[in-house]
Coordinates of C-alpha atoms and ligand atoms in Angstrom, one line a residue:
M29 CA 25.7 -17.3 71.0
K30 CA 26.7 -19.1 74.0
C31 CA 30.1 -20.7 73.6
Y32 CA 31.8 -21.6 77.5
R33 CA 33.7 -24.5 77.9
H34 CA 32.1 -28.0 79.5
K35 CA 35.2 -29.7 81.2
Q36 CA 33.0 -32.7 81.6
L37 CA 32.2 -32.9 77.4
A38 CA 35.9 -32.9 76.6
T39 CA 36.2 -35.5 76.2
D40 CA 35.9 -38.7 72.8
Y41 CA 32.6 -39.1 71.8
Y42 CA 33.1 -43.3 71.9
Q43 CA 33.4 -43.0 75.6
I44 CA 29.5 -41.7 76.0
S45 CA 28.8 -44.8 73.6
M46 CA 30.5 -47.4 75.4
S47 CA 28.4 -45.7 78.4
N48 CA 26.1 -47.0 77.6
V49 CA 26.0 -50.3 76.5
Y50 CA 28.2 -50.8 79.7
I51 CA 24.9 -50.0 81.5
N52 CA 22.7 -51.9 80.1
E53 CA 24.1 -54.9 80.0
G54 CA 24.4 -54.9 83.7
K55 CA 28.2 -54.4 82.7
D56 CA 28.3 -51.3 84.6
K57 CA 29.0 -52.7 88.4
D58 CA 32.2 -54.4 86.8
I59 CA 35.4 -53.2 88.8
A60 CA 37.9 -52.3 86.3
V61 CA 41.9 -51.4 86.7
F62 CA 43.6 -49.2 83.9
D63 CA 46.5 -48.2 83.6
M64 CA 48.7 -45.0 82.4
F65 CA 52.2 -45.4 81.2
V66 CA 54.1 -44.5 78.1
R67 CA 55.5 -46.1 75.9
N68 CA 59.1 -44.6 74.2
N69 CA 60.8 -41.7 77.0
P70 CA 60.1 -38.5 74.5
F71 CA 62.7 -35.6 72.7
N72 CA 65.1 -39.3 72.8
G73 CA 65.9 -38.8 75.7
G74 CA 66.0 -41.2 78.8
Y75 CA 63.9 -40.6 82.0
I76 CA 60.3 -38.6 81.3
V77 CA 59.1 -36.3 85.0
C78 CA 55.7 -37.1 85.9
A79 CA 53.4 -34.4 85.8
G80 CA 49.2 -33.3 85.9
L81 CA 49.3 -35.6 88.8
E82 CA 46.9 -32.3 90.5
Q83 CA 44.6 -31.7 87.2
V84 CA 43.9 -35.4 87.2
V85 CA 42.1 -34.5 90.3
Q86 CA 40.4 -31.9 90.4
Y87 CA 39.3 -33.1 87.1
L88 CA 38.0 -36.3 89.0
M89 CA 37.2 -34.9 92.1
D90 CA 34.8 -32.0 90.2
L91 CA 33.0 -34.4 87.7
K92 CA 28.9 -33.8 87.0
F93 CA 27.1 -33.9 84.4
E94 CA 24.8 -31.2 84.5
E95 CA 20.7 -30.6 83.0
E96 CA 22.5 -28.9 80.6
D97 CA 24.7 -31.8 78.6
I98 CA 22.6 -34.8 79.8
E99 CA 20.0 -33.0 77.7
M100 CA 21.7 -31.6 74.5
L101 CA 23.0 -35.9 74.7
R102 CA 19.3 -36.4 74.6
E103 CA 18.7 -34.3 71.1
N104 CA 22.3 -34.7 69.2
H105 CA 22.0 -38.6 69.6
P106 CA 19.0 -39.8 69.9
E107 CA 21.0 -44.3 70.5
L108 CA 21.9 -43.2 73.8
T109 CA 19.5 -44.8 76.3
E110 CA 17.4 -42.9 79.0
V111 CA 19.0 -45.7 81.7
F112 CA 22.2 -43.8 80.5
L113 CA 21.1 -40.7 80.7
D114 CA 19.8 -41.0 84.2
Y115 CA 22.9 -42.4 85.4
L116 CA 25.3 -39.6 84.1
R117 CA 22.0 -37.1 86.2
D118 CA 23.6 -39.2 89.1
F119 CA 27.5 -39.1 88.3
R120 CA 30.2 -39.2 90.6
F121 CA 33.7 -40.8 90.8
T122 CA 33.2 -43.1 94.0
G123 CA 36.6 -44.9 92.6
E124 CA 40.7 -45.5 93.7
L125 CA 43.0 -43.1 91.5
C126 CA 47.0 -44.5 92.2
A127 CA 49.3 -42.8 91.8
I128 CA 53.6 -41.8 91.5
P129 CA 54.0 -38.0 92.5
E130 CA 54.3 -35.1 90.2
G131 CA 57.7 -34.8 90.3
T132 CA 59.4 -38.2 90.1
I133 CA 61.7 -39.4 86.7
L134 CA 60.1 -42.2 85.0
F135 CA 60.0 -44.5 82.5
P136 CA 58.7 -46.4 79.3
H137 CA 55.7 -48.6 80.2
E138 CA 56.0 -47.6 83.7
P139 CA 52.2 -47.6 84.9
I140 CA 52.1 -43.3 86.3
L141 CA 48.7 -43.5 87.6
R142 CA 46.1 -46.5 88.5
V143 CA 42.4 -46.0 88.6
K144 CA 40.6 -49.0 89.7
A145 CA 36.9 -48.0 89.8
P146 CA 33.5 -49.0 87.7
L147 CA 34.7 -49.8 84.5
L148 CA 31.6 -47.4 83.4
Q149 CA 34.0 -44.5 85.7
A150 CA 37.1 -45.7 84.8
Q151 CA 36.4 -45.2 80.9
I152 CA 34.2 -42.7 80.8
V153 CA 37.4 -40.4 82.4
E154 CA 40.3 -42.2 80.4
T155 CA 39.9 -39.1 77.1
A156 CA 40.6 -36.0 79.8
L157 CA 43.0 -38.0 82.2
L158 CA 45.5 -38.7 79.2
S159 CA 44.8 -35.2 77.6
I160 CA 46.2 -33.5 81.0
I161 CA 48.9 -35.8 81.2
N162 CA 50.7 -36.5 77.7
H163 CA 50.2 -32.6 78.7
Q164 CA 52.3 -31.4 81.3
T165 CA 54.5 -34.7 81.8
L166 CA 55.6 -34.3 78.1
I167 CA 56.4 -29.4 78.9
A168 CA 58.0 -30.8 82.4
T169 CA 60.3 -33.5 80.4
K170 CA 60.8 -30.9 78.3
A171 CA 61.5 -28.3 80.8
A172 CA 64.1 -30.7 83.2
R173 CA 66.1 -31.2 79.8
I174 CA 66.1 -27.1 78.8
V175 CA 67.7 -26.5 83.4
Q176 CA 69.7 -29.4 82.6
A177 CA 71.5 -27.2 80.1
A178 CA 71.3 -24.4 81.9
E179 CA 73.8 -26.2 84.7
G180 CA 72.6 -24.1 87.5
D181 CA 71.6 -21.2 85.8
P182 CA 67.9 -20.2 85.7
V183 CA 65.5 -19.8 83.1
L184 CA 62.8 -18.5 82.9
E185 CA 59.5 -19.7 80.5
F186 CA 58.2 -17.9 78.3
G187 CA 56.2 -19.0 75.6
L188 CA 52.2 -18.4 76.3
R189 CA 51.9 -16.2 74.0
R190 CA 54.0 -19.3 71.2
A191 CA 51.3 -21.5 73.7
H192 CA 48.5 -23.7 71.8
G193 CA 45.5 -21.6 73.6
S194 CA 45.8 -20.2 76.7
E195 CA 44.7 -23.5 79.2
A196 CA 48.6 -25.3 77.1
G197 CA 50.7 -22.1 78.0
L198 CA 48.9 -21.6 82.1
Y199 CA 49.3 -25.5 81.7
G200 CA 52.8 -24.9 80.4
A201 CA 53.6 -22.5 82.5
R202 CA 52.9 -24.7 85.5
A203 CA 54.6 -28.2 84.1
A204 CA 57.5 -25.9 83.4
V205 CA 58.4 -24.4 86.9
I206 CA 58.0 -28.2 87.7
G207 CA 60.7 -29.2 85.7
G208 CA 63.0 -26.9 87.6
C209 CA 62.3 -22.6 86.0
L210 CA 62.8 -20.6 88.3
G211 CA 59.2 -18.7 86.8
T212 CA 57.5 -18.3 83.9
S213 CA 56.0 -15.2 82.4
N214 CA 52.4 -16.2 82.3
V215 CA 50.8 -13.7 84.9
E216 CA 47.0 -16.4 85.1
S217 CA 49.9 -18.5 86.3
E218 CA 50.7 -16.7 89.4
T219 CA 47.6 -17.3 90.7
L220 CA 47.8 -21.1 90.0
L221 CA 51.6 -21.4 91.0
S222 CA 51.5 -19.4 93.4
I223 CA 54.6 -17.7 92.1
P224 CA 54.8 -14.0 90.9
S225 CA 55.3 -13.7 87.0
K226 CA 58.4 -12.6 85.7
G227 CA 58.6 -10.2 83.0
T228 CA 60.9 -7.4 81.3
M229 CA 60.3 -5.8 78.2
S230 CA 59.7 -5.9 74.6
H231 CA 61.5 -4.1 71.5
S232 CA 58.2 -1.9 71.2
Y233 CA 58.9 -1.0 74.1
I234 CA 61.9 1.0 73.6
L235 CA 60.5 1.5 70.1
S236 CA 57.7 4.3 71.4
F237 CA 60.4 6.1 72.1
D238 CA 61.9 8.3 70.7
T239 CA 66.1 7.5 71.7
E240 CA 67.1 4.1 73.9
Y241 CA 68.2 5.4 76.6
E242 CA 65.3 7.5 77.3
S243 CA 63.5 4.5 77.1
F244 CA 65.3 2.5 79.7
M245 CA 66.3 5.6 81.3
T246 CA 61.9 6.0 81.9
Y247 CA 61.2 2.6 82.9
T248 CA 63.5 2.6 85.5
K249 CA 61.4 5.2 87.6
Y250 CA 58.6 2.2 87.0
N251 CA 60.5 -0.4 87.9
P252 CA 62.7 0.2 91.0
N253 CA 63.1 -3.3 91.7
N254 CA 63.3 -5.4 88.3
L255 CA 66.0 -4.1 85.5
I256 CA 66.6 -6.1 83.0
L257 CA 66.7 -4.3 79.9
L258 CA 67.2 -5.9 76.3
V259 CA 69.5 -4.2 74.5
D260 CA 69.2 -5.3 70.6
T261 CA 66.2 -3.6 69.6
Y262 CA 69.1 -1.0 67.9
N263 CA 73.5 -1.9 67.6
T264 CA 73.6 -4.5 70.9
L265 CA 77.4 -3.5 71.4
K266 CA 77.7 0.2 69.1
S267 CA 73.7 1.6 71.0
G268 CA 71.9 -0.9 73.9
V269 CA 74.7 -2.1 76.2
P270 CA 75.9 1.8 76.5
N271 CA 73.0 2.9 77.0
A272 CA 72.1 0.4 79.7
I273 CA 75.0 0.9 81.2
K274 CA 75.4 4.6 81.0
V275 CA 71.4 3.5 82.8
F276 CA 73.2 1.9 85.4
Q277 CA 75.9 4.4 86.0
Q278 CA 73.5 7.1 86.9
L279 CA 71.3 4.8 88.7
K280 CA 73.9 3.5 91.4
E281 CA 74.5 7.2 91.8
E282 CA 71.5 8.1 92.7
D283 CA 71.7 4.7 95.0
R284 CA 69.7 2.8 93.4
L285 CA 70.6 0.5 91.1
P286 CA 68.4 -2.6 91.9
K287 CA 70.3 -6.5 92.6
M288 CA 68.7 -7.5 90.3
Y289 CA 69.6 -5.4 87.0
G290 CA 71.8 -6.3 83.8
I291 CA 70.8 -6.1 79.7
R292 CA 68.0 -9.3 78.0
L293 CA 70.0 -10.2 74.5
D294 CA 67.3 -10.9 71.7
S295 CA 69.1 -11.8 68.5
G296 CA 72.6 -12.0 67.2
D297 CA 75.5 -13.6 67.7
L298 CA 74.5 -14.8 71.2
A299 CA 78.3 -15.5 72.6
Y300 CA 80.0 -13.5 71.6
L301 CA 77.8 -10.3 72.1
S302 CA 77.6 -11.8 75.6
K303 CA 81.8 -12.1 76.2
E304 CA 81.3 -8.8 74.2
A305 CA 78.6 -7.1 76.4
K306 CA 80.5 -9.6 79.8
A307 CA 83.6 -7.0 78.3
M308 CA 82.0 -3.6 78.6
L309 CA 79.8 -4.1 81.8
D310 CA 83.1 -5.3 83.6
A311 CA 84.5 -2.3 82.9
H312 CA 82.4 -0.3 84.6
G313 CA 82.1 -2.1 87.5
F314 CA 78.8 -4.1 86.3
E315 CA 80.7 -8.0 86.9
D316 CA 77.1 -9.0 89.0
A317 CA 75.5 -6.9 85.7
V318 CA 72.6 -10.1 84.8
I319 CA 72.9 -11.2 81.1
S320 CA 70.1 -12.5 80.0
A321 CA 69.1 -14.2 76.2
S322 CA 66.2 -15.8 74.1
S323 CA 66.1 -15.8 71.2
D324 CA 64.5 -19.8 70.2
L325 CA 66.8 -21.4 72.7
D326 CA 66.1 -24.9 73.5
E327 CA 68.5 -27.1 75.3
Y328 CA 70.5 -28.4 72.6
L329 CA 71.2 -23.9 71.9
I330 CA 71.4 -23.6 75.3
R331 CA 74.5 -26.4 76.3
D332 CA 76.0 -25.4 72.9
L333 CA 76.4 -21.6 73.9
K334 CA 78.2 -23.3 76.9
L335 CA 80.9 -24.6 75.3
Q336 CA 80.9 -21.1 73.7
G337 CA 81.7 -20.0 76.7
S338 CA 78.7 -17.5 76.7
T339 CA 78.6 -15.2 79.8
I340 CA 74.5 -16.4 79.9
N341 CA 73.6 -16.5 83.0
L342 CA 69.7 -16.1 82.9
W343 CA 68.1 -17.9 80.2
G344 CA 63.9 -16.9 78.2
V345 CA 62.7 -20.3 76.8
G346 CA 59.6 -19.5 75.1
T347 CA 58.3 -21.3 71.7
K348 CA 60.4 -24.4 71.9
L349 CA 59.4 -25.1 75.5
I350 CA 55.6 -24.1 75.5
T351 CA 55.2 -26.2 72.5
A352 CA 57.3 -28.9 73.8
Y353 CA 59.0 -28.2 69.4
D354 CA 60.4 -30.9 68.8
Q355 CA 58.3 -34.4 70.2
P356 CA 54.6 -32.3 69.7
A357 CA 52.7 -35.1 71.0
L358 CA 54.1 -36.9 74.1
G359 CA 51.6 -41.1 73.4
A360 CA 50.9 -41.4 77.0
V361 CA 47.9 -44.4 76.7
Y362 CA 45.3 -45.8 78.2
K363 CA 44.8 -49.3 78.7
L364 CA 42.1 -51.8 81.1
A365 CA 45.1 -54.0 83.6
Q366 CA 42.0 -56.0 84.8
V367 CA 38.0 -56.7 85.6
E368 CA 36.3 -58.5 88.4
S369 CA 32.4 -59.5 87.4
D370 CA 30.8 -61.5 89.5
G371 CA 32.9 -62.1 92.0
K372 CA 36.5 -63.4 90.0
I373 CA 38.8 -61.5 88.6
Y374 CA 40.0 -61.6 85.3
N375 CA 43.3 -60.3 83.6
K376 CA 43.4 -58.7 80.6
L377 CA 46.2 -57.4 77.8
K378 CA 46.5 -56.1 74.5
I379 CA 47.4 -58.0 71.3
S380 CA 50.1 -56.3 69.7
N381 CA 52.9 -58.3 66.6
D382 CA 55.1 -56.3 68.4
P383 CA 55.9 -57.8 71.4
G384 CA 56.8 -54.3 73.5
K385 CA 53.4 -52.8 72.4
I386 CA 52.0 -56.1 74.3
T387 CA 50.4 -54.9 77.8
N388 CA 51.1 -56.5 81.1
P389 CA 47.9 -57.2 82.7
G390 CA 46.7 -57.5 86.2
Y391 CA 46.6 -54.5 89.6
K392 CA 50.5 -54.0 89.3
K393 CA 52.7 -51.3 91.4
V394 CA 56.4 -50.4 90.2
V395 CA 59.2 -50.8 93.3
R396 CA 62.4 -48.8 92.7
L397 CA 66.0 -51.0 93.0
Y398 CA 68.3 -48.5 94.9
D399 CA 72.0 -49.0 95.9
N400 CA 72.3 -48.4 99.7
E401 CA 76.3 -47.5 98.6
T402 CA 76.0 -45.1 96.8
G403 CA 72.6 -43.7 96.8
K404 CA 71.3 -44.5 93.1
A405 CA 68.7 -46.4 91.3
L406 CA 70.2 -49.3 89.4
A407 CA 66.2 -51.0 87.6
D408 CA 62.5 -50.0 88.5
L409 CA 60.5 -53.3 89.3
I410 CA 56.3 -53.5 87.9
M411 CA 55.0 -56.1 90.1
L412 CA 51.9 -57.5 90.7
V413 CA 50.3 -55.2 94.3
D414 CA 50.7 -57.8 96.6
E415 CA 54.1 -59.0 96.4
T416 CA 57.0 -57.6 98.1
V417 CA 60.9 -57.3 97.5
D418 CA 63.2 -59.0 99.7
E419 CA 65.8 -57.3 100.4
T420 CA 68.4 -59.5 102.1
K421 CA 68.8 -60.9 99.4
P422 CA 70.5 -61.2 96.2
L423 CA 67.5 -60.9 93.3
T424 CA 68.2 -61.8 89.5
I425 CA 65.8 -59.0 87.5
F426 CA 66.0 -59.4 83.5
H427 CA 64.7 -58.1 80.1
P428 CA 61.0 -58.4 79.5
I429 CA 61.7 -59.0 76.0
H430 CA 64.8 -60.4 76.2
T431 CA 65.1 -62.6 79.3
W432 CA 68.3 -63.3 78.7
K433 CA 69.2 -60.3 79.5
K434 CA 70.1 -61.1 83.0
R435 CA 71.8 -58.5 86.5
E436 CA 71.9 -59.1 89.6
L437 CA 71.2 -56.9 92.3
T438 CA 73.0 -57.3 96.0
D439 CA 72.6 -53.9 98.7
F440 CA 69.7 -52.6 98.0
H441 CA 67.2 -51.4 99.1
A442 CA 63.4 -50.3 97.6
K443 CA 60.8 -48.2 96.9
Q444 CA 57.3 -48.1 96.0
L445 CA 56.6 -44.8 93.4
M446 CA 52.7 -45.3 93.4
V447 CA 50.6 -43.2 96.5
P448 CA 46.9 -43.7 97.2
V449 CA 46.0 -40.7 96.2
L450 CA 41.6 -41.1 95.9
V451 CA 39.4 -44.3 97.8
D452 CA 36.3 -44.2 96.9
G453 CA 36.7 -40.8 95.2
E454 CA 38.0 -38.9 98.1
L455 CA 41.0 -37.2 98.5
V456 CA 43.5 -38.8 100.9
Y457 CA 47.4 -37.5 100.1
D458 CA 48.4 -34.0 100.3
L459 CA 49.0 -32.5 97.0
P460 CA 52.7 -30.9 97.3
T461 CA 52.5 -27.3 94.8
V462 CA 54.4 -26.1 92.6
T463 CA 58.0 -25.3 94.4
E464 CA 57.4 -27.9 96.8
I465 CA 57.1 -30.5 93.6
R466 CA 60.3 -28.5 91.6
E467 CA 62.4 -29.6 94.9
H468 CA 61.7 -33.2 94.5
L469 CA 62.6 -33.6 90.7
K470 CA 65.7 -31.7 91.9
E471 CA 66.3 -35.1 94.2
E472 CA 65.4 -37.0 91.5
L473 CA 67.5 -36.1 88.9
E474 CA 70.7 -36.8 91.5
S475 CA 69.5 -40.7 91.9
M476 CA 70.2 -40.7 88.3
W477 CA 73.1 -41.7 86.8
P478 CA 74.2 -39.3 84.2
A479 CA 74.6 -42.3 81.7
T480 CA 70.4 -41.8 82.0
T481 CA 69.9 -38.0 81.8
R482 CA 72.8 -37.6 78.9
F483 CA 71.2 -35.8 76.3
T484 CA 72.7 -38.3 73.6
N485 CA 72.7 -42.4 73.6
P486 CA 70.8 -42.5 77.0
H487 CA 70.7 -45.6 78.7
E488 CA 68.4 -47.2 79.0
Y489 CA 67.5 -47.4 82.6
H490 CA 65.3 -51.0 82.9
V491 CA 62.4 -52.3 83.7
D492 CA 61.6 -55.3 84.6
L493 CA 58.8 -57.4 85.2
S494 CA 58.3 -59.3 88.0
D495 CA 58.3 -62.9 87.9
K496 CA 55.2 -62.7 89.3
L497 CA 54.3 -61.1 86.8
W498 CA 56.4 -62.3 83.6
N499 CA 54.4 -65.8 84.0
L500 CA 50.1 -63.9 84.3
K501 CA 51.5 -63.0 81.2
N502 CA 52.6 -65.3 79.5
D503 CA 49.7 -68.2 80.6
I504 CA 47.4 -64.9 79.7
L505 CA 49.6 -65.0 76.3
N506 CA 49.6 -69.6 75.5
K507 CA 46.2 -69.4 76.1
R508 CA 44.7 -67.7 73.7
Ligands
ATP11 N1 76.6 -18.7 68.7 C1 75.0 -19.2 68.4 N2 75.8 -20.7 68.2 C2 74.3 -21.0 67.7 N3 73.3 -20.2 67.7 C3 73.2 -19.3 67.6 C4 74.5 -18.4 68.1 N4 74.2 -17.1 69.1 C5 72.5 -17.3 68.2 N5 72.4 -17.7 67.4 C6 70.7 -19.0 67.6 O1 70.5 -18.4 65.8 C7 68.8 -18.3 65.8 C8 68.6 -17.5 64.3 O2 69.5 -16.2 65.3 P1 69.9 -14.2 63.8 O3 69.8 -14.1 65.7 O4 69.7 -14.6 63.4 O5 67.6 -14.9 64.3 P2 66.9 -13.8 65.2 O6 67.3 -14.2 66.5 O7 65.8 -14.4 64.7 O8 67.1 -12.5 64.7 P3 66.8 -11.3 63.7 O9 65.0 -11.5 65.5 O10 67.1 -9.9 64.0 O11 65.7 -12.0 62.7 C9 68.5 -18.3 67.2 O12 67.7 -19.6 67.5 C10 69.3 -18.6 68.8 O13 69.1 -18.1 69.2
PRP12 O1 62.3 -17.0 71.0 P1 61.6 -17.5 72.3 O2 62.3 -19.2 72.9 O3 60.1 -18.3 71.7 O4 61.5 -16.7 73.7 C1 60.0 -15.9 73.2 C2 60.4 -14.2 72.6 O5 59.4 -13.7 72.5 C3 59.4 -12.4 72.3 O6 59.4 -12.3 70.6 P2 58.3 -11.4 70.2 O7 59.3 -11.6 68.3 O8 57.3 -12.5 70.3 O9 58.6 -9.6 71.0 P3 59.9 -8.5 71.0 O10 59.6 -7.9 70.1 O11 59.0 -7.9 73.0 O12 61.0 -9.5 70.6 C4 61.1 -12.4 72.8 O13 61.6 -11.4 72.2 C5 61.6 -14.1 72.9 O14 62.4 -14.1 71.6
NIO13 O1 60.1 -10.6 79.2 C1 60.0 -10.9 78.3 O2 61.8 -11.1 79.0 C2 59.3 -11.1 78.0 C3 58.4 -12.6 77.4 C4 57.5 -13.2 76.5 C5 57.8 -13.3 75.9 N1 58.8 -13.0 75.8 C6 60.3 -11.8 76.4

């Protein structure tokens, strides 16, 4: 049986059936603008970390349908016309993609990306684009929170075994590094991230030897530079830590104690055990030993362990990071905002009884307004592409639903968040490396007030609409 992935078929069938209509009704040449955005911050948090753009670009640039895909569609779906199947044969994405760069902090309702392309092209890519961005943005945001809780201690991503399949593990590892993780245990990600995978040892390794000491000592023969010994297999304080100290002493005598050495705790009271282990290591002159821990950790547990005075200084985080345990889906959506047909422009919005769910029409951009004195971000404005912000005058911004909530901004500067990525289907953007993206996120987090990034009841960052966009939206609503 053949079983391999056709990425171009990784879509919902309705994209195909709607495209079949578009081409037969001559709508395929209409130019559509779609926005992708998230409606709520995940994890009850105050921000979102953009991730996944590189894979979106790869997908759009590589997208084509093979003869066998077309044959399969013809056989299984007799309703698909030959005109449409023929069109698929030569399919290429020839449109425009603008996006907020990866590692940028984003807030609900702001377009994370905007696609402007012939309607059929812009439509048929929806599912793939959403699945890429929904996944990586969610994991990058979770990772950023975990890294924030670790307060500068390195965090390693250990989740592959608990990921929802190896693809989620691989791209989850990428997103985790974007979110600030120092590295990952995932070996496959080395080719993707160009970051060497890292790791310690498992309980089974230790159990495979007659004694814990022998397992540790044998490990040192083959791992001269990486020596993090797992100390909880038998008894952390009575056996694991004393055996680790014996090994470190012996290596020190032989002048082969690596720079990076230490222990990993994986069960029990991590605060208590880390403090006791630190005291024992210090008493033997191993003050610089790494004390790492894993065991169902997340941002709340890490914060709690720090409050308890734990001495852990390297965190291994698996399940709760790679699965975004407390919020398994981000909920980004992809909505039609404009159609250009026969030279005429029609701005579109989706109505809802919930005013927060009514989409924003038009060809838009996002601008971030920064305070000149502190350099901190003040608010974001979603506006039409042809609008500018006059930085020389005070600017009054208002809540898009509760419009009486107004704020006057003075002494600020504005920065456009979206950048052109594809023009006429061609790449016009230098894709940064994952480590560059991670650095960018650090700067982004520094530009936010702590009130926005705190875990408990974070301040709702203001994302407002320009007057012109607000009027356009209301005009459309009033005409219905
Ligand atoms: N000091 C602490 N404060 C709060 N939570 C802690 C503390 N120490 C450990 N935990 C957490 O408590 C949970 C249970 O830990 P525990 O060691 O009892 O189970 P375990 O890790 O599954 O151990 P075992 O593998 O021996 O069953 C884990 O999520 C762990 O991270
Ligand atoms: O707790 P997480 O955040 O998910 O981190 C990954 C976990 O995976 C390993 O456990 P596992 O029991 O699978 O293997 P082991 O026998 O090597 O401990 C490791 O020891 C961690 O506890
Ligand atoms: O290297 C490790 O310590 C590791 C890797 C995967 C899962 N848990 C731990």
